[in-house]
């Protein structure tokens, strides 16, 4: 039996049973009430007749008695009246009853023998009657009985009426239940299941155009989630297979997660991979009563997550979420991503003093402005330096504990938060292969030289076997800094530093993104277009052209400069007023640092000043979205935009530039890119700008909006190829290959480490 019929039958059965039971009790109650009412009526009448009848009997006047009975029968709507003697013989009877009774009713006998009024329902013929008998007296003795008969058929008729009504009501209910169930199943279930089935069929057949949205009802949510995962995995597997096939055919060297996995396995030979970074890939944060896993706004996380997903391993990071502690298992481990675990996250806990001194203080008020030439003065406090050393030691202990039992572990340390870590790890585990990747720029030696602890930092870094930077200029500056600050031998041909018997290779590894992550489609199928006008309308703006900027709120990103560029553009080209809107997606960042708070206020003020200057009731030049956005949310803006602006004053790489390019598999959109971002070395088909030059920014916006579709496509295609070929998998493959191919050297005592470890 079909589900719907079974459901309807069950509903109808239950409803009918309930209705019948209810009608039965209702009919019973109504009959009982009518009977009681009839009995009372009879008793009252009996009491008024009794004396008169007794008197007529005593008078022995049968004619008068007969006439009285007929009169009462008519007056009180009785069916009939009979007067009995004490033997039950009829003495007087109204005509309607004369032939009706074949035998003496029990109530009469009982009224005489028990000397009291008695009632009884009888059915002498077709019609039901109610008889009320009461004794007649002569003096104290009972001489007979008076029987009053009522037509009781109206009581049965009432019950029958009630049953009829119940029946018709039930019929209507059944009809409505069947109808509603049918429509509900058709609209809610059949429609939903049909859509899901169709969607899955499409995926199975490889028709991967934009899938209809899955329902989010509570009932379907878990199923929908699972289906979503399966289709995502299917899409990834299919894309990988297609890519592999394409690779085989064209002998191209496209790097995919599968290829990286195989590559890493062959390079690591069963050894697990260890990654250390300050920022964790998943932060658990409290949201009301629930706990949410949040992906922080971090280029580093964006870049490294695909590598860990491809290779498994352990990622050691600071547990900074307010619900992080309650979501880890033994050893402060948890498997992530939460909905599809592929690797282990080991959280390290820091006190707020440690975090203040190490992260906000030394790393972000000291090293960050030291390495970024963005005209914010570094602040060096010795207390911050103490905390920085202590936290590096803490992470070193955690990493060493994780590596226990692994021979020749391979460790990828990330960024300026851990300059001392390579040396600390090597001191304990000389067999480890340690690389550190410096995600931010390395400044010229004069700039770096103002750091009071530059020698310690350089020694810490030189504990590594390999140091990676995004671009060659940063490698050069690093070697020059080492040359000027430390006693060492530098092999400029091979870019190797020899210090205290240890060799450190310095290489350029331009980091990238996973383009497949940023396109909604897979394989050769394009992502579905995003309706720009509709997207702008969501923000209450009527416009046809749109620009986008996506940044952490950081003074290195040149956000105020960019907004002033937009302002100048609208000033110079007023015909774009009312037609062009710039959406700035801004993730709050490091807001405990005064410089960042000032910047946040400055950006808000600039956006509102420019809006006040140009806005009309239905349009404004700047939509400022200040909150953490998911990758999926950001991808929508990328795909809808005519142009993306990356105007960093100084940037190691800037993955927003590459994300924008990767997301534009439609070969549309123009990238306006700062010449001071590392990405400018690779994305040469962007419109390269100096973010300090407001006129140039304004001109670049105009050029982007007025570029011919052919030129736009040519430029975007070229950049897309760069990002696709030089994707994050290639970055990781090169880094790991370089690290594992470095010739192992005799373990040397790393004297600098003992200083760092001792906190000197
Ligand atoms: O570029 C350095 C970096 O670590 C990036 O990975 C990232 O964009 C940013 O800094 C993250 O900053 P934080 O972890 O301080 O929020």
XYZ file of C-alpha atoms and ligand atoms in Angstrom:
776
model
C 0.000 0.000 0.000
C 1.349 3.440 -0.820
C 2.508 5.611 2.016
C -0.136 8.248 1.387
C -2.997 5.716 1.369
C -1.690 4.135 4.559
C -1.418 7.543 6.183
C -4.946 8.504 5.097
C -6.392 5.141 6.237
C -4.767 5.551 9.639
C -6.036 9.103 10.014
C -9.555 8.173 8.840
C -9.661 5.098 11.124
C -8.613 7.024 14.186
C -10.936 9.944 13.422
C -13.908 7.606 12.802
C -13.278 5.652 16.007
C -13.042 8.857 18.030
C -16.190 10.298 16.385
C -18.223 7.092 16.944
C -17.246 6.713 20.577
C -18.000 10.363 21.123
C -21.426 10.064 19.367
C -22.267 6.930 21.359
C -21.708 8.649 24.688
C -23.459 11.764 23.517
C -26.539 9.791 22.399
C -26.552 7.877 25.646
C -26.381 11.064 27.700
C -29.100 12.718 25.662
C -31.460 9.693 25.993
C -30.802 9.554 29.712
C -31.580 13.243 30.083
C -34.823 12.992 28.080
C -35.918 9.934 30.059
C -35.269 11.716 33.342
C -37.174 14.688 32.172
C -40.108 12.474 31.113
C -40.074 10.661 34.447
C -40.182 13.949 36.345
C -42.999 15.178 34.176
C -44.945 11.968 34.808
C -44.365 12.084 38.548
C -45.578 15.673 38.739
C -48.713 14.913 36.738
C -49.395 11.728 38.730
C -49.353 13.681 41.944
C -52.027 16.040 40.597
C -54.264 13.224 39.226
C -54.048 10.725 42.055
C -56.581 12.332 44.461
C -59.142 13.057 41.774
C -59.047 9.538 40.362
C -59.321 8.054 43.858
C -62.371 10.257 44.482
C -64.003 9.176 41.225
C -63.369 5.527 42.108
C -64.838 6.040 45.521
C -67.878 7.638 43.859
C -68.214 4.474 41.735
C -69.043 6.565 38.657
C -67.345 4.815 35.700
C -68.681 7.274 33.144
C -67.273 10.263 35.011
C -63.971 8.474 35.470
C -63.764 7.619 31.754
C -64.550 11.157 30.733
C -61.960 12.554 33.161
C -59.272 10.242 31.780
C -60.004 11.318 28.188
C -59.885 14.944 29.235
C -56.513 14.490 30.987
C -55.104 12.530 28.052
C -55.906 15.347 25.669
C -54.843 18.118 27.989
C -51.493 16.665 28.946
C -50.575 15.052 25.610
C -50.543 11.581 27.075
C -50.552 8.508 24.920
C -53.170 7.026 27.212
C -54.331 6.402 30.780
C -55.528 3.203 32.446
C -57.013 2.726 35.879
C -56.443 -0.759 37.363
C -57.991 -2.457 40.374
C -55.729 -4.139 42.917
C -55.721 -7.358 40.850
C -54.448 -5.530 37.777
C -57.758 -5.615 35.945
C -58.450 -2.537 33.835
C -61.338 -0.485 35.279
C -61.117 2.404 32.856
C -59.016 2.971 29.719
C -58.639 5.799 27.239
C -59.524 4.646 23.703
C -56.039 4.890 22.209
C -54.781 2.232 24.589
C -57.673 -0.138 24.708
C -56.195 -2.764 22.375
C -52.535 -1.895 22.788
C -51.620 -3.769 25.936
C -51.634 -7.484 25.829
C -50.351 -8.073 29.339
C -50.128 -6.237 32.598
C -47.011 -4.059 32.745
C -44.544 -4.764 35.515
C -44.582 -1.155 36.751
C -48.293 -1.477 37.557
C -47.811 -4.680 39.551
C -44.908 -3.111 41.456
C -46.810 0.140 42.156
C -49.638 -1.910 43.729
C -47.493 -4.351 45.634
C -44.872 -1.820 46.751
C -47.364 1.045 47.262
C -45.246 3.616 45.425
C -44.855 5.267 42.003
C -42.943 3.140 39.477
C -41.837 3.902 35.901
C -41.045 1.640 32.970
C -40.301 1.896 29.262
C -42.310 -0.598 27.274
C -42.821 -1.366 23.628
C -46.287 -2.878 23.254
C -46.435 -2.177 19.525
C -44.202 -0.244 17.103
C -43.912 2.854 19.258
C -41.954 2.908 22.513
C -44.016 4.069 25.504
C -43.164 5.286 28.923
C -45.499 4.114 31.678
C -45.624 5.743 35.030
C -47.850 3.838 37.527
C -48.828 5.008 40.963
C -50.972 3.310 43.571
C -54.624 4.330 44.264
C -55.986 4.149 47.733
C -59.154 3.885 49.609
C -58.292 4.935 53.083
C -54.997 3.273 54.018
C -55.384 0.312 51.655
C -54.231 0.114 48.074
C -57.210 -0.396 45.784
C -55.520 -0.245 42.419
C -53.185 1.768 40.264
C -53.226 4.646 37.831
C -51.054 4.057 34.709
C -50.065 7.085 32.626
C -48.594 6.245 29.230
C -46.388 8.664 27.295
C -45.247 8.362 23.739
C -41.445 7.976 24.137
C -40.654 7.689 20.467
C -39.237 11.245 20.425
C -36.409 10.011 22.699
C -35.357 7.385 20.176
C -35.850 9.912 17.383
C -33.510 12.342 19.158
C -30.841 9.660 19.486
C -31.264 8.698 15.858
C -30.952 12.349 14.846
C -27.791 12.627 16.828
C -26.330 9.550 15.148
C -27.279 10.906 11.762
C -25.582 14.211 12.503
C -22.496 12.381 13.744
C -22.448 10.304 10.604
C -22.583 13.303 8.259
C -20.038 15.188 10.332
C -17.774 12.167 10.161
C -18.212 11.958 6.419
C -17.236 15.625 6.034
C -14.273 15.118 8.357
C -13.102 12.100 6.405
C -13.388 14.039 3.190
C -11.388 16.945 4.623
C -8.758 14.633 6.111
C -8.283 12.833 2.837
C -8.156 16.104 0.941
C -5.751 17.834 3.334
C -3.521 14.781 3.631
C -3.422 14.449 -0.097
C -2.608 18.110 -0.650
C -0.113 18.192 2.212
C 1.683 15.116 0.947
C 1.657 16.474 -2.538
C 2.903 19.936 -1.666
C 5.169 19.264 1.300
C 6.423 15.733 0.949
C 5.971 14.762 -2.654
C 7.275 18.157 -3.840
C 10.244 18.074 -1.517
C 11.116 14.458 -2.123
C 10.608 14.981 -5.833
C 12.996 17.932 -5.808
C 15.575 16.017 -3.804
C 15.291 12.996 -6.035
C 15.602 15.118 -9.132
C 18.607 16.893 -7.669
C 20.351 13.613 -6.829
C 19.516 12.204 -10.224
C 21.041 15.275 -11.832
C 24.205 14.825 -9.832
C 24.364 11.121 -10.586
C 24.005 11.786 -14.283
C 26.629 14.492 -14.144
C 24.234 17.318 -15.000
C 25.723 19.781 -12.577
C 23.894 22.995 -13.276
C 22.789 24.954 -10.236
C 21.010 22.518 -8.005
C 17.591 23.492 -6.663
C 17.827 24.446 -3.000
C 17.283 21.618 -0.567
C 14.520 22.090 1.965
C 15.516 23.208 5.391
C 12.450 21.948 7.285
C 13.271 20.239 10.568
C 12.071 16.945 9.178
C 14.311 17.040 6.142
C 17.277 18.891 7.559
C 19.401 15.897 8.641
C 18.648 14.110 5.391
C 19.325 17.247 3.385
C 22.640 17.735 5.178
C 23.730 14.196 4.397
C 22.648 14.502 0.794
C 24.558 17.753 0.563
C 27.705 16.052 1.858
C 27.359 13.115 -0.436
C 26.858 15.316 -3.468
C 29.762 17.533 -2.460
C 31.977 14.493 -2.124
C 30.653 13.130 -5.371
C 31.327 16.427 -7.090
C 34.839 16.570 -5.674
C 35.530 12.979 -6.678
C 34.133 13.582 -10.129
C 36.070 16.795 -10.533
C 39.245 15.062 -9.409
C 38.660 12.196 -11.785
C 37.985 14.609 -14.618
C 41.062 16.574 -13.766
C 43.155 13.450 -13.620
C 41.801 12.461 -16.996
C 42.544 15.895 -18.367
C 45.996 15.709 -16.881
C 46.662 12.360 -18.465
C 45.475 13.653 -21.812
C 47.296 16.932 -21.845
C 50.215 15.992 -19.589
C 49.489 19.239 -17.750
C 50.852 19.552 -14.261
C 47.716 20.603 -12.449
C 47.905 20.024 -8.730
C 44.884 18.471 -7.069
C 44.242 17.250 -3.517
C 44.684 13.677 -4.738
C 47.929 14.452 -6.431
C 49.190 16.254 -3.348
C 48.175 13.324 -1.153
C 50.126 10.881 -3.294
C 53.046 13.288 -3.503
C 53.114 13.895 0.252
C 52.838 10.181 0.977
C 55.826 9.474 -1.217
C 57.811 12.338 0.310
C 56.894 11.731 3.928
C 56.954 7.956 3.662
C 54.274 7.315 6.214
C 55.429 10.096 8.536
C 52.610 12.352 9.643
C 52.618 16.062 8.911
C 52.652 18.613 11.741
C 51.538 22.189 11.257
C 51.883 24.881 13.904
C 50.129 28.224 13.684
C 48.692 30.748 16.046
C 45.295 30.892 14.390
C 43.256 27.712 14.536
C 41.215 26.547 11.555
C 38.033 26.055 13.608
C 37.096 28.106 16.625
C 34.212 27.035 18.817
C 32.272 30.042 20.005
C 29.195 30.360 22.132
C 26.152 31.753 20.401
C 23.380 32.086 22.978
C 22.931 28.601 24.352
C 24.497 26.819 21.401
C 28.120 26.383 20.367
C 29.170 27.099 16.793
C 32.302 26.137 14.879
C 33.551 29.288 13.154
C 36.261 29.580 10.511
C 38.319 32.681 11.369
C 39.103 35.363 8.803
C 42.651 34.364 8.005
C 44.523 33.960 4.782
C 46.731 31.421 6.503
C 43.746 29.259 7.406
C 42.320 29.620 3.906
C 45.582 28.391 2.472
C 46.488 25.580 4.853
C 43.149 23.917 5.367
C 43.117 22.278 1.884
C 46.603 20.911 2.540
C 45.588 19.254 5.792
C 42.398 17.998 4.179
C 44.492 16.349 1.500
C 47.203 14.924 3.760
C 45.742 14.434 7.241
C 48.158 15.198 10.090
C 48.057 17.345 13.196
C 47.494 21.098 13.300
C 48.673 22.670 16.539
C 47.141 26.083 17.242
C 45.988 28.435 19.931
C 42.513 27.551 21.223
C 41.069 31.045 21.223
C 37.323 30.357 21.058
C 35.269 30.819 24.219
C 33.854 27.291 23.824
C 37.093 25.690 22.649
C 37.881 23.942 25.903
C 34.577 22.134 26.088
C 34.838 20.805 22.524
C 38.215 19.047 22.760
C 38.758 15.424 23.708
C 41.638 13.835 25.601
C 44.989 15.507 24.980
C 43.158 18.665 23.819
C 42.581 17.019 20.444
C 39.611 17.070 18.136
C 39.055 15.896 14.609
C 38.070 18.560 12.101
C 36.357 19.807 9.963
C 33.521 19.210 12.422
C 31.096 17.924 9.804
C 33.603 15.863 7.836
C 36.698 15.114 9.922
C 39.948 14.706 8.004
C 42.735 15.773 10.346
C 43.513 16.441 14.006
C 43.483 19.836 15.668
C 45.538 20.087 18.867
C 44.624 23.175 20.842
C 47.144 24.977 23.015
C 45.780 27.159 25.808
C 47.173 30.574 26.612
C 46.415 32.768 29.579
C 45.078 36.213 28.733
C 48.384 37.729 29.918
C 50.324 35.415 27.608
C 48.036 36.210 24.701
C 48.195 39.906 25.428
C 51.964 40.012 25.485
C 52.736 37.476 22.776
C 49.935 37.968 20.258
C 48.601 41.503 20.678
C 51.864 42.883 21.971
C 55.001 41.471 20.387
C 53.508 39.802 17.294
C 50.983 42.451 16.329
C 52.214 45.706 17.805
C 55.861 44.832 17.241
C 56.584 42.432 14.384
C 53.526 43.207 12.266
C 54.219 46.950 11.812
C 57.957 46.177 11.709
C 57.514 43.955 8.657
C 54.777 45.959 6.935
C 55.914 49.301 5.680
C 52.592 50.998 6.301
C 53.697 53.874 8.489
C 52.506 52.503 11.786
C 55.287 52.589 14.296
C 56.225 49.262 15.915
C 56.049 49.114 19.687
C 58.619 46.932 21.426
C 58.030 46.200 25.104
C 60.357 43.858 26.920
C 57.383 42.340 28.768
C 55.851 41.461 25.380
C 59.127 39.953 24.270
C 59.183 37.818 27.449
C 55.649 36.617 26.717
C 56.543 35.928 23.072
C 59.471 33.740 24.121
C 57.387 31.952 26.740
C 54.572 31.192 24.305
C 57.039 29.971 21.684
C 58.433 27.617 24.325
C 54.923 26.471 25.190
C 54.119 25.677 21.557
C 57.484 23.946 21.183
C 56.633 21.678 24.118
C 53.226 20.924 22.596
C 54.725 20.168 19.176
C 57.420 17.953 20.675
C 54.795 16.043 22.658
C 52.738 15.526 19.505
C 55.780 14.284 17.593
C 56.687 11.694 20.181
C 57.040 8.281 18.598
C 57.470 9.693 15.084
C 60.868 9.301 13.477
C 62.039 12.243 11.402
C 58.815 14.238 11.778
C 58.042 16.929 9.237
C 56.933 20.213 10.751
C 55.535 23.259 8.988
C 55.641 26.263 11.304
C 53.551 29.218 10.255
C 54.256 32.884 10.447
C 55.717 35.641 12.552
C 54.105 34.418 15.760
C 56.653 31.605 15.971
C 60.033 32.934 14.877
C 61.714 31.088 17.750
C 59.970 27.781 17.248
C 62.234 26.214 14.579
C 65.255 26.533 16.808
C 63.393 25.266 19.881
C 62.049 22.227 18.051
C 65.391 21.409 16.460
C 67.128 21.560 19.829
C 64.894 18.757 21.093
C 64.357 16.914 17.845
C 67.386 17.311 15.573
C 65.926 14.556 13.391
C 62.869 16.701 12.593
C 62.569 18.443 9.245
C 61.411 21.927 10.105
C 60.198 24.615 7.740
C 58.803 27.981 8.673
C 56.686 29.942 6.275
C 56.683 33.704 6.817
C 53.287 34.854 5.592
C 54.030 38.575 5.842
C 56.651 40.663 4.052
C 60.251 40.718 5.185
C 61.404 44.339 5.192
C 64.791 45.690 4.218
C 67.626 45.150 6.767
C 67.531 48.762 7.951
C 63.864 48.545 8.794
C 64.176 45.161 10.476
C 67.280 46.328 12.310
C 65.299 48.617 14.611
C 63.961 45.576 16.452
C 65.871 45.255 19.714
C 65.732 41.450 19.476
C 66.508 41.022 15.807
C 69.436 38.669 16.462
C 67.343 36.368 18.665
C 64.569 36.312 16.096
C 66.982 35.516 13.285
C 68.613 32.765 15.318
C 65.229 31.311 16.111
C 64.314 31.273 12.429
C 67.663 29.857 11.364
C 66.921 26.767 13.434
C 64.710 25.790 10.474
C 65.909 23.710 7.558
C 63.823 25.800 5.236
C 62.391 29.300 5.424
C 59.712 30.248 2.921
C 58.593 33.680 1.759
C 56.011 34.657 -0.829
C 58.288 36.548 -3.195
C 61.941 36.722 -4.091
C 62.364 40.252 -2.734
C 61.479 39.021 0.766
C 64.050 36.191 0.463
C 66.673 38.700 -0.593
C 65.898 41.086 2.252
C 66.021 38.224 4.735
C 69.470 37.113 3.622
C 70.693 40.709 3.685
C 69.328 41.086 7.227
C 71.091 37.913 8.351
C 74.228 39.085 6.621
C 74.182 42.377 8.463
C 73.083 41.128 11.866
C 74.743 37.775 12.440
C 77.993 35.938 11.974
C 77.188 33.478 9.203
C 78.172 32.260 5.791
C 75.661 32.898 3.054
C 75.700 30.960 -0.163
C 74.065 33.516 -2.469
C 73.959 31.106 -5.398
C 71.923 28.512 -3.550
C 70.246 30.844 -1.072
C 71.523 28.952 1.941
C 72.613 30.353 5.307
C 75.324 28.448 7.215
C 75.302 29.367 10.858
C 76.951 27.368 13.631
C 77.146 24.325 11.417
C 73.466 24.349 10.505
C 72.206 25.069 7.004
C 68.983 26.934 6.351
C 67.585 27.113 2.846
C 65.624 30.230 1.920
C 63.099 29.877 -0.855
C 60.204 31.636 -2.526
C 56.858 29.786 -2.344
C 54.031 32.056 -3.513
C 51.055 30.881 -1.503
C 47.708 30.434 -3.149
C 44.145 29.205 -2.757
C 42.112 26.179 -3.740
C 40.229 27.416 -6.825
C 37.739 24.549 -6.593
C 36.673 25.864 -3.170
C 35.686 29.164 -4.695
C 33.606 28.035 -7.600
C 30.153 26.657 -7.068
C 30.578 24.360 -10.021
C 32.924 21.492 -10.561
C 34.952 20.246 -13.485
C 34.470 22.131 -16.706
C 31.021 23.414 -15.707
C 30.848 27.119 -14.878
C 29.530 28.513 -11.623
C 26.011 29.885 -11.838
C 25.931 33.661 -12.303
C 24.971 35.867 -9.365
C 22.358 38.556 -10.017
C 24.255 41.754 -9.242
C 21.246 44.066 -9.246
C 19.333 41.754 -6.915
C 22.326 41.468 -4.598
C 22.607 45.242 -4.418
C 18.873 45.474 -3.749
C 19.363 43.213 -0.727
C 21.386 46.110 0.648
C 18.735 48.654 -0.273
C 20.665 49.999 -3.239
C 19.509 50.491 -6.816
C 22.615 50.294 -8.972
C 23.935 48.451 -12.003
C 27.700 48.384 -11.380
C 29.340 46.956 -8.319
C 32.834 46.837 -6.866
C 33.926 44.723 -3.932
C 36.676 44.774 -1.316
C 37.188 42.018 1.249
C 39.595 42.544 4.127
C 40.324 42.148 7.758
C 40.190 45.670 9.163
C 43.916 46.253 9.137
C 45.904 49.394 8.410
C 48.070 47.449 5.957
C 45.074 46.840 3.674
C 44.640 50.439 2.529
C 40.902 50.551 3.155
C 40.577 54.341 3.708
C 42.747 54.904 0.626
C 40.422 52.674 -1.366
C 37.287 54.477 -0.180
C 38.856 57.786 -1.133
C 39.577 56.283 -4.559
C 35.867 55.471 -4.904
C 34.985 59.003 -3.817
C 37.345 60.557 -6.349
C 35.991 58.306 -9.096
C 32.423 59.467 -8.440
C 33.604 63.060 -8.286
C 35.421 62.807 -11.616
C 32.754 60.723 -13.328
C 29.403 61.945 -12.002
C 27.537 59.893 -14.603
C 28.367 56.870 -12.422
C 26.643 58.417 -9.408
C 23.486 56.397 -8.812
C 24.883 53.553 -10.898
C 28.064 52.305 -9.167
C 28.219 51.004 -5.584
C 31.245 49.670 -3.760
C 30.666 46.893 -1.217
C 33.326 46.705 1.464
C 33.268 43.434 3.408
C 35.292 44.048 6.550
C 36.108 41.429 9.169
C 36.848 42.864 12.612
C 40.407 42.074 13.625
C 42.762 42.559 16.607
C 40.362 45.081 18.072
C 42.136 45.056 21.437
C 44.947 47.045 19.834
C 44.280 50.821 19.880
C 45.613 51.324 16.341
C 43.054 48.825 15.035
C 40.229 50.470 16.980
C 41.235 53.848 15.567
C 41.312 52.398 12.094
C 37.849 50.854 12.505
C 36.488 54.250 13.512
C 38.312 55.927 10.629
C 36.937 53.491 8.039
C 33.386 53.841 9.374
C 33.701 57.619 9.349
C 35.083 57.674 5.792
C 32.321 55.397 4.520
C 29.624 57.491 6.124
C 31.192 60.783 5.021
C 31.291 59.634 1.401
C 27.777 58.235 1.624
C 26.482 61.497 3.083
C 28.126 63.388 0.274
C 26.677 61.388 -2.618
C 23.775 59.214 -1.430
C 20.266 59.567 -2.835
C 17.133 57.991 -1.337
C 17.590 54.806 -3.388
C 21.330 54.664 -3.864
C 24.555 55.065 -1.942
C 28.145 54.760 -3.080
C 29.418 52.524 -0.269
C 27.867 49.531 1.455
C 30.003 48.794 4.472
C 29.519 45.284 5.896
C 31.463 44.985 9.072
C 31.306 41.397 10.321
C 32.865 38.006 9.750
C 31.477 36.519 6.528
C 31.639 32.876 5.481
C 33.521 31.858 2.361
C 30.220 31.110 0.644
C 28.868 34.580 1.440
C 32.031 36.233 0.155
C 32.052 34.125 -3.000
C 28.644 35.613 -3.912
C 30.050 39.139 -3.777
C 33.114 38.107 -5.783
C 30.966 36.584 -8.506
C 28.561 39.501 -8.714
C 31.188 42.228 -8.838
C 32.386 44.145 -11.879
C 35.627 44.760 -10.091
C 37.513 43.824 -6.935
C 39.876 46.254 -5.216
C 42.948 45.054 -3.312
C 44.795 48.176 -2.244
C 47.219 46.918 0.409
C 49.868 49.393 1.451
C 52.133 46.387 1.971
C 51.176 42.733 1.887
C 52.998 39.401 1.866
C 50.741 37.926 -0.790
C 47.051 38.862 -0.317
C 44.838 35.894 -0.969
C 41.743 38.019 -1.579
C 43.204 38.877 -4.979
C 43.627 35.189 -5.777
C 40.240 34.243 -4.326
C 38.528 36.804 -6.536
C 40.299 35.513 -9.634
C 39.645 31.878 -8.705
C 35.948 32.552 -8.196
C 35.568 34.128 -11.661
C 35.418 31.046 -13.828
C 32.973 33.078 -15.919
C 36.026 35.065 -17.084
C 34.421 38.330 -16.067
C 35.415 40.945 -13.508
C 38.483 43.140 -13.218
C 41.037 42.986 -10.436
C 42.497 46.283 -9.243
C 45.626 45.296 -7.350
C 48.162 47.158 -5.294
C 51.718 46.955 -6.564
C 52.743 46.528 -2.909
C 50.938 43.189 -2.514
C 52.952 40.036 -3.185
C 50.173 38.893 -5.532
C 51.122 41.653 -7.985
C 54.213 39.638 -8.938
C 51.992 36.867 -10.308
C 48.713 38.531 -11.323
C 50.127 40.773 -13.983
C 46.827 41.104 -15.810
C 45.297 42.976 -12.939
C 45.117 46.766 -13.135
C 48.180 47.457 -10.999
C 47.884 50.577 -8.850
C 49.690 52.574 -6.229
C 47.116 52.786 -3.411
C 48.558 56.089 -2.216
C 47.685 57.618 -5.598
C 43.989 58.487 -5.326
C 43.793 59.726 -8.920
C 45.196 56.450 -10.155
C 42.682 54.467 -8.095
C 39.798 56.520 -9.500
C 41.107 56.020 -13.013
C 41.496 52.259 -12.457
C 37.846 52.024 -11.376
C 36.762 53.843 -14.527
C 38.996 51.676 -16.698
C 37.629 48.519 -15.069
C 34.004 49.541 -15.597
C 34.582 50.588 -19.189
C 36.809 47.705 -20.221
C 35.547 45.781 -23.231
C 34.200 42.333 -22.424
C 36.930 40.848 -24.653
C 39.739 42.496 -22.743
C 38.125 41.645 -19.433
C 37.895 37.993 -20.463
C 41.456 37.894 -21.790
C 42.872 39.337 -18.589
C 40.746 37.219 -16.298
C 41.455 34.052 -18.265
C 45.187 34.624 -17.960
C 44.979 35.299 -14.224
C 42.656 32.369 -13.709
C 45.213 30.124 -15.344
C 47.932 31.427 -13.019
C 45.834 30.777 -9.915
C 44.646 27.394 -11.154
C 48.129 26.229 -12.078
C 49.812 27.743 -9.050
C 47.209 26.675 -6.568
C 47.590 25.867 -2.906
C 48.323 22.195 -3.639
C 51.310 23.126 -5.733
C 52.470 25.486 -2.954
C 52.285 22.716 -0.368
C 53.823 20.147 -2.712
C 56.784 22.411 -3.455
C 57.297 23.312 0.183
C 57.174 19.705 1.365
C 59.292 18.455 -1.536
C 61.929 21.094 -0.880
C 61.928 20.345 2.837
C 62.168 16.588 2.511
C 64.772 16.742 -0.234
C 67.172 18.850 1.801
C 70.106 16.618 2.566
C 70.036 15.485 6.188
C 72.943 16.848 8.142
C 74.660 15.564 11.259
C 72.689 16.798 14.261
C 74.430 19.874 15.593
C 74.078 21.394 19.023
C 71.885 24.442 18.407
C 73.389 26.827 20.891
C 70.926 29.617 20.211
C 68.148 27.300 21.306
C 69.564 26.902 24.744
C 69.435 30.690 25.110
C 65.837 30.838 23.931
C 64.824 27.820 25.989
C 66.379 29.376 29.030
C 64.611 32.626 28.299
C 67.820 34.653 27.977
O 49.347 37.270 6.813
C 49.487 36.960 8.095
C 48.260 36.405 8.751
O 48.587 35.435 9.678
C 47.329 35.857 7.697
O 47.349 34.513 7.644
C 45.992 36.328 8.099
O 45.329 36.952 7.079
C 46.203 37.274 9.207
O 47.549 37.412 9.428
C 45.481 36.758 10.377
O 45.556 37.559 11.427
P 45.086 37.090 12.842
O 45.385 35.645 12.954
O 45.904 37.933 13.754
O 43.647 37.393 12.908
